[in-house]
PDB file of C-alpha atoms in Angstrom:
ATOM      1  CA  MET A 138       0.000   0.000   0.000  1.00  0.00           C
ATOM      2  CA  ALA A 139       1.135   3.509  -0.723  1.00  0.00           C
ATOM      3  CA  GLY A 140       2.278   5.447   2.309  1.00  0.00           C
ATOM      4  CA  HIS A 141       4.020   2.474   3.922  1.00  0.00           C
ATOM      5  CA  SER A 142       7.314   2.389   2.045  1.00  0.00           C
ATOM      6  CA  ASP A 143      10.384   4.471   1.397  1.00  0.00           C
ATOM      7  CA  ASN A 144       9.518   4.570  -2.319  1.00  0.00           C
ATOM      8  CA  ASP A 145       7.484   7.741  -2.800  1.00  0.00           C
ATOM      9  CA  LEU A 146       6.025   7.823  -6.301  1.00  0.00           C
ATOM     10  CA  GLY A 147       4.710  11.341  -5.819  1.00  0.00           C
ATOM     11  CA  LEU A 148       1.311  12.379  -7.089  1.00  0.00           C
ATOM     12  CA  PRO A 149       0.346  11.874 -10.725  1.00  0.00           C
ATOM     13  CA  ASP A 150      -0.579  14.806 -12.949  1.00  0.00           C
ATOM     14  CA  PHE A 151      -3.911  14.864 -14.741  1.00  0.00           C
ATOM     15  CA  ASP A 152      -4.821  16.773 -17.886  1.00  0.00           C
ATOM     16  CA  LYS A 153      -8.569  16.353 -17.285  1.00  0.00           C
ATOM     17  CA  PRO A 154     -10.563  16.753 -14.049  1.00  0.00           C
ATOM     18  CA  VAL A 155     -10.666  13.840 -11.601  1.00  0.00           C
ATOM     19  CA  LYS A 156     -13.523  13.030  -9.225  1.00  0.00           C
ATOM     20  CA  VAL A 157     -12.984  10.658  -6.282  1.00  0.00           C
ATOM     21  CA  ALA A 158     -15.380   9.262  -3.691  1.00  0.00           C
ATOM     22  CA  ILE A 159     -14.053   8.747  -0.191  1.00  0.00           C
ATOM     23  CA  VAL A 160     -16.166   5.952   1.275  1.00  0.00           C
ATOM     24  CA  ILE A 161     -15.753   5.685   5.042  1.00  0.00           C
ATOM     25  CA  ALA A 162     -17.187   3.687   7.906  1.00  0.00           C
ATOM     26  CA  PRO A 163     -16.830   6.219  10.768  1.00  0.00           C
ATOM     27  CA  TYR A 164     -17.122   3.671  13.584  1.00  0.00           C
ATOM     28  CA  TYR A 165     -14.326   5.187  15.689  1.00  0.00           C
ATOM     29  CA  THR A 166     -14.869   8.955  15.502  1.00  0.00           C
ATOM     30  CA  SER A 167     -11.356  10.245  16.235  1.00  0.00           C
ATOM     31  CA  ILE A 168      -9.755   7.631  13.944  1.00  0.00           C
ATOM     32  CA  SER A 169     -12.214   8.469  11.151  1.00  0.00           C
ATOM     33  CA  GLU A 170     -11.621  12.202  11.458  1.00  0.00           C
ATOM     34  CA  ALA A 171      -7.856  11.657  11.157  1.00  0.00           C
ATOM     35  CA  GLN A 172      -8.364   9.369   8.145  1.00  0.00           C
ATOM     36  CA  LEU A 173     -10.585  11.903   6.394  1.00  0.00           C
ATOM     37  CA  THR A 174      -8.139  14.726   7.041  1.00  0.00           C
ATOM     38  CA  ALA A 175      -5.250  12.697   5.615  1.00  0.00           C
ATOM     39  CA  ALA A 176      -7.120  11.459   2.520  1.00  0.00           C
ATOM     40  CA  ARG A 177      -8.642  14.865   1.760  1.00  0.00           C
ATOM     41  CA  GLY A 178      -5.209  16.480   2.146  1.00  0.00           C
ATOM     42  CA  VAL A 179      -3.719  14.235  -0.548  1.00  0.00           C
ATOM     43  CA  LEU A 180      -6.674  14.708  -2.901  1.00  0.00           C
ATOM     44  CA  ASP A 181      -6.650  18.484  -2.393  1.00  0.00           C
ATOM     45  CA  LYS A 182      -2.901  18.597  -3.043  1.00  0.00           C
ATOM     46  CA  ALA A 183      -3.503  16.751  -6.332  1.00  0.00           C
ATOM     47  CA  GLY A 184      -6.289  19.192  -7.263  1.00  0.00           C
ATOM     48  CA  VAL A 185      -8.899  16.435  -7.285  1.00  0.00           C
ATOM     49  CA  THR A 186     -12.607  16.952  -6.645  1.00  0.00           C
ATOM     50  CA  HIS A 187     -13.898  14.625  -3.936  1.00  0.00           C
ATOM     51  CA  GLU A 188     -17.049  13.679  -2.106  1.00  0.00           C
ATOM     52  CA  THR A 189     -17.402  11.756   1.159  1.00  0.00           C
ATOM     53  CA  ILE A 190     -19.880   8.898   1.570  1.00  0.00           C
ATOM     54  CA  GLU A 191     -20.475   7.450   5.057  1.00  0.00           C
ATOM     55  CA  VAL A 192     -21.624   3.865   5.633  1.00  0.00           C
ATOM     56  CA  PRO A 193     -22.358   1.967   8.872  1.00  0.00           C
ATOM     57  CA  GLY A 194     -19.354  -0.376   8.849  1.00  0.00           C
ATOM     58  CA  SER A 195     -16.363  -1.630   6.878  1.00  0.00           C
ATOM     59  CA  LEU A 196     -18.392  -4.478   5.364  1.00  0.00           C
ATOM     60  CA  GLU A 197     -20.592  -1.888   3.665  1.00  0.00           C
ATOM     61  CA  VAL A 198     -17.692   0.065   2.127  1.00  0.00           C
ATOM     62  CA  PRO A 199     -17.316  -2.210  -0.953  1.00  0.00           C
ATOM     63  CA  THR A 200     -21.084  -2.267  -1.512  1.00  0.00           C
ATOM     64  CA  ALA A 201     -21.254   1.535  -1.416  1.00  0.00           C
ATOM     65  CA  ILE A 202     -18.353   1.713  -3.880  1.00  0.00           C
ATOM     66  CA  GLY A 203     -20.113  -0.726  -6.213  1.00  0.00           C
ATOM     67  CA  ILE A 204     -23.357   1.271  -6.047  1.00  0.00           C
ATOM     68  CA  SER A 205     -21.518   4.562  -6.598  1.00  0.00           C
ATOM     69  CA  HIS A 206     -19.649   3.119  -9.564  1.00  0.00           C
ATOM     70  CA  ARG A 207     -22.861   1.951 -11.226  1.00  0.00           C
ATOM     71  CA  LEU A 208     -24.907   5.069 -10.505  1.00  0.00           C
ATOM     72  CA  SER A 209     -22.446   7.964 -10.544  1.00  0.00           C
ATOM     73  CA  ASN A 210     -19.403   9.267 -12.377  1.00  0.00           C
ATOM     74  CA  PHE A 211     -16.462   8.826  -9.994  1.00  0.00           C
ATOM     75  CA  ASP A 212     -13.036   8.098 -11.464  1.00  0.00           C
ATOM     76  CA  GLY A 213     -11.838   6.353  -8.312  1.00  0.00           C
ATOM     77  CA  TYR A 214     -12.462   5.528  -4.693  1.00  0.00           C
ATOM     78  CA  VAL A 215     -10.716   5.722  -1.341  1.00  0.00           C
ATOM     79  CA  ALA A 216     -11.974   3.026   1.047  1.00  0.00           C
ATOM     80  CA  LEU A 217     -11.590   4.006   4.706  1.00  0.00           C
ATOM     81  CA  GLY A 218     -12.529   2.445   8.007  1.00  0.00           C
ATOM     82  CA  CYS A 219     -11.009   0.849  11.061  1.00  0.00           C
ATOM     83  CA  VAL A 220     -11.404  -2.671  12.408  1.00  0.00           C
ATOM     84  CA  ILE A 221      -9.882  -3.437  15.813  1.00  0.00           C
ATOM     85  CA  ARG A 222      -9.703  -7.083  16.894  1.00  0.00           C
ATOM     86  CA  GLY A 223     -12.202  -8.009  19.586  1.00  0.00           C
ATOM     87  CA  ALA A 224     -12.938 -11.180  21.500  1.00  0.00           C
ATOM     88  CA  THR A 225     -14.861 -12.922  18.696  1.00  0.00           C
ATOM     89  CA  SER A 226     -14.241 -14.098  15.141  1.00  0.00           C
ATOM     90  CA  HIS A 227     -16.279 -11.154  13.780  1.00  0.00           C
ATOM     91  CA  TYR A 228     -12.981  -9.303  13.232  1.00  0.00           C
ATOM     92  CA  ASP A 229     -11.764 -11.997  10.836  1.00  0.00           C
ATOM     93  CA  VAL A 230     -15.005 -11.951   8.862  1.00  0.00           C
ATOM     94  CA  VAL A 231     -15.029  -8.150   8.491  1.00  0.00           C
ATOM     95  CA  VAL A 232     -11.334  -7.913   7.612  1.00  0.00           C
ATOM     96  CA  ASN A 233     -11.331 -10.772   5.110  1.00  0.00           C
ATOM     97  CA  GLU A 234     -14.634 -10.035   3.408  1.00  0.00           C
ATOM     98  CA  SER A 235     -14.180  -6.281   3.047  1.00  0.00           C
ATOM     99  CA  SER A 236     -10.694  -6.815   1.617  1.00  0.00           C
ATOM    100  CA  ARG A 237     -11.893  -9.570  -0.730  1.00  0.00           C
ATOM    101  CA  ALA A 238     -14.783  -7.465  -1.985  1.00  0.00           C
ATOM    102  CA  LEU A 239     -12.546  -4.443  -2.616  1.00  0.00           C
ATOM    103  CA  THR A 240     -10.083  -6.660  -4.491  1.00  0.00           C
ATOM    104  CA  MET A 241     -12.896  -8.095  -6.639  1.00  0.00           C
ATOM    105  CA  LEU A 242     -14.090  -4.590  -7.506  1.00  0.00           C
ATOM    106  CA  GLY A 243     -10.523  -3.604  -8.371  1.00  0.00           C
ATOM    107  CA  LEU A 244     -10.157  -6.613 -10.658  1.00  0.00           C
ATOM    108  CA  GLN A 245     -13.287  -5.408 -12.460  1.00  0.00           C
ATOM    109  CA  GLY A 246     -11.461  -2.180 -13.252  1.00  0.00           C
ATOM    110  CA  LEU A 247     -12.456   0.147 -10.409  1.00  0.00           C
ATOM    111  CA  CYS A 248      -9.628   2.352  -9.128  1.00  0.00           C
ATOM    112  CA  ILE A 249      -9.665   1.809  -5.363  1.00  0.00           C
ATOM    113  CA  GLY A 250      -7.152   2.718  -2.691  1.00  0.00           C
ATOM    114  CA  ASN A 251      -7.772   0.497   0.331  1.00  0.00           C
ATOM    115  CA  GLY A 252      -7.211   2.405   3.556  1.00  0.00           C
ATOM    116  CA  ILE A 253      -9.274   0.235   5.881  1.00  0.00           C
ATOM    117  CA  ILE A 254      -7.106  -0.101   8.974  1.00  0.00           C
ATOM    118  CA  THR A 255      -7.010  -3.609  10.474  1.00  0.00           C
ATOM    119  CA  VAL A 256      -5.248  -3.754  13.845  1.00  0.00           C
ATOM    120  CA  GLU A 257      -5.031  -5.446  17.219  1.00  0.00           C
ATOM    121  CA  THR A 258      -5.253  -2.313  19.406  1.00  0.00           C
ATOM    122  CA  ARG A 259      -6.571   1.234  19.375  1.00  0.00           C
ATOM    123  CA  GLU A 260      -2.993   2.539  19.728  1.00  0.00           C
ATOM    124  CA  GLN A 261      -2.058   0.779  16.474  1.00  0.00           C
ATOM    125  CA  ALA A 262      -5.117   2.316  14.802  1.00  0.00           C
ATOM    126  CA  GLU A 263      -4.175   5.798  15.981  1.00  0.00           C
ATOM    127  CA  GLU A 264      -0.655   5.370  14.618  1.00  0.00           C
ATOM    128  CA  ARG A 265      -1.946   4.269  11.201  1.00  0.00           C
ATOM    129  CA  ALA A 266      -4.562   7.036  11.058  1.00  0.00           C
ATOM    130  CA  ASP A 267      -2.053   9.753  11.941  1.00  0.00           C
ATOM    131  CA  GLY A 268      -1.193  11.716   8.795  1.00  0.00           C
ATOM    132  CA  ALA A 269       2.254  12.550  10.190  1.00  0.00           C
ATOM    133  CA  ARG A 270       3.186   8.930  10.951  1.00  0.00           C
ATOM    134  CA  LEU A 271       2.008   5.927   8.897  1.00  0.00           C
ATOM    135  CA  ASN A 272      -0.782   7.837   7.109  1.00  0.00           C
ATOM    136  CA  THR A 273      -2.719   4.844   5.805  1.00  0.00           C
ATOM    137  CA  ALA A 274      -5.573   7.011   4.484  1.00  0.00           C
ATOM    138  CA  GLY A 275      -3.221   9.359   2.627  1.00  0.00           C
ATOM    139  CA  GLY A 276      -1.517   6.316   1.121  1.00  0.00           C
ATOM    140  CA  ALA A 277      -4.874   4.941   0.009  1.00  0.00           C
ATOM    141  CA  ALA A 278      -5.709   8.252  -1.671  1.00  0.00           C
ATOM    142  CA  GLU A 279      -2.343   8.180  -3.467  1.00  0.00           C
ATOM    143  CA  ALA A 280      -2.956   4.597  -4.566  1.00  0.00           C
ATOM    144  CA  ALA A 281      -6.363   5.500  -6.009  1.00  0.00           C
ATOM    145  CA  LEU A 282      -4.846   8.427  -7.919  1.00  0.00           C
ATOM    146  CA  HIS A 283      -2.097   6.232  -9.382  1.00  0.00           C
ATOM    147  CA  LEU A 284      -4.679   3.681 -10.517  1.00  0.00           C
ATOM    148  CA  ILE A 285      -6.745   6.432 -12.120  1.00  0.00           C
ATOM    149  CA  ALA A 286      -3.612   7.678 -13.919  1.00  0.00           C
ATOM    150  CA  LEU A 287      -2.852   4.132 -15.105  1.00  0.00           C
ATOM    151  CA  THR A 288      -6.404   3.707 -16.384  1.00  0.00           C
ATOM    152  CA  ARG A 289      -6.224   6.997 -18.248  1.00  0.00           C
ATOM    153  CA  LYS A 290      -2.808   6.156 -19.677  1.00  0.00           C
ATOM    154  CA  TYR A 291      -3.972   2.917 -21.263  1.00  0.00           C
ATOM    155  CA  GLY A 292      -7.641   3.826 -21.650  1.00  0.00           C
ATOM    156  CA  LYS A 293      -9.947   2.122 -24.051  1.00  0.00           C
ATOM    157  CA  PRO A 294      -8.566   1.102 -27.440  1.00  0.00           C
ATOM    158  CA  THR A 295      -9.450   3.321 -30.350  1.00  0.00           C
ATOM    159  CA  GLY A 296      -9.351   2.381 -33.978  1.00  0.00           C
ATOM    160  CA  ASN A 297     -10.423  -0.721 -35.829  1.00  0.00           C
ATOM    161  CA  LEU A 298      -9.620  -3.416 -33.313  1.00  0.00           C
ATOM    162  CA  GLY A 299     -11.813  -6.442 -32.776  1.00  0.00           C
ATOM    163  CA  PHE A 300     -14.878  -7.846 -34.500  1.00  0.00           C
ATOM    164  CA  LYS A 301     -17.223  -5.526 -36.353  1.00  0.00           C
ATOM    165  CA  PRO A 302     -20.394  -7.047 -37.819  1.00  0.00           C
ATOM    166  CA  ARG A 303     -21.381  -6.351 -41.402  1.00  0.00           C
ATOM    167  CA  GLY A 304     -24.575  -4.512 -42.250  1.00  0.00           C
ATOM    168  CA  THR A 305     -26.257  -7.763 -43.326  1.00  0.00           C
ATOM    169  CA  ILE A 306     -25.893 -11.307 -42.135  1.00  0.00           C
ATOM    170  CA  GLU A 307     -24.939 -13.898 -44.761  1.00  0.00           C
ATOM    171  CA  ILE A 308     -26.730 -17.227 -44.464  1.00  0.00           C
ATOM    172  CA  ALA A 309     -24.958 -20.443 -45.509  1.00  0.00           C
ATOM    173  CA  ASP A 310     -27.243 -20.898 -48.564  1.00  0.00           C
ATOM    174  CA  GLY A 311     -26.180 -17.495 -49.929  1.00  0.00           C
ATOM    175  CA  SER A 312     -29.306 -15.531 -49.051  1.00  0.00           C
ATOM    176  CA  ALA A 313     -29.138 -12.423 -46.899  1.00  0.00           C
ATOM    177  CA  GLY A 314     -30.752 -12.386 -43.469  1.00  0.00           C
ATOM    178  CA  ALA A 315     -32.115  -9.452 -41.533  1.00  0.00           C
TER     179      ALA A 315
END
């Protein structure tokens, strides 16, 4: 994930406007506020328009991204939330399923930076949410921007590639179909 290495790619440049949705599960208020500040700071620095969508929990983040992708015009998404291990297996379900769903959406071509924090303690969450330390949310925003840039670089093919049907259909006996 961006923001967790010594290799800083910097922010990509865009020649056309970019619109990003920050989708957050604000379960832990102070953690969420720090995540939003960090992600918005990166997007603002890149000159990107953004909108924030709140959902009840981290399991709903991928669903909200899927809905937004189908019904709106966002170029990319920043997934934010925080899951702290508790005494039950619910942690494992939330962590694994939200990550799997975000990965599946990404493999379908959505540009998503995953900044859902998954930790053992609140102290670990605070460290990862802190924009001056690990800055997981800022890294997720950077990742989304780099994926958007990659998508725009390669874009959809133009020209005469692929199958193009003729105006009429030829039937095996030589007659023309409709």
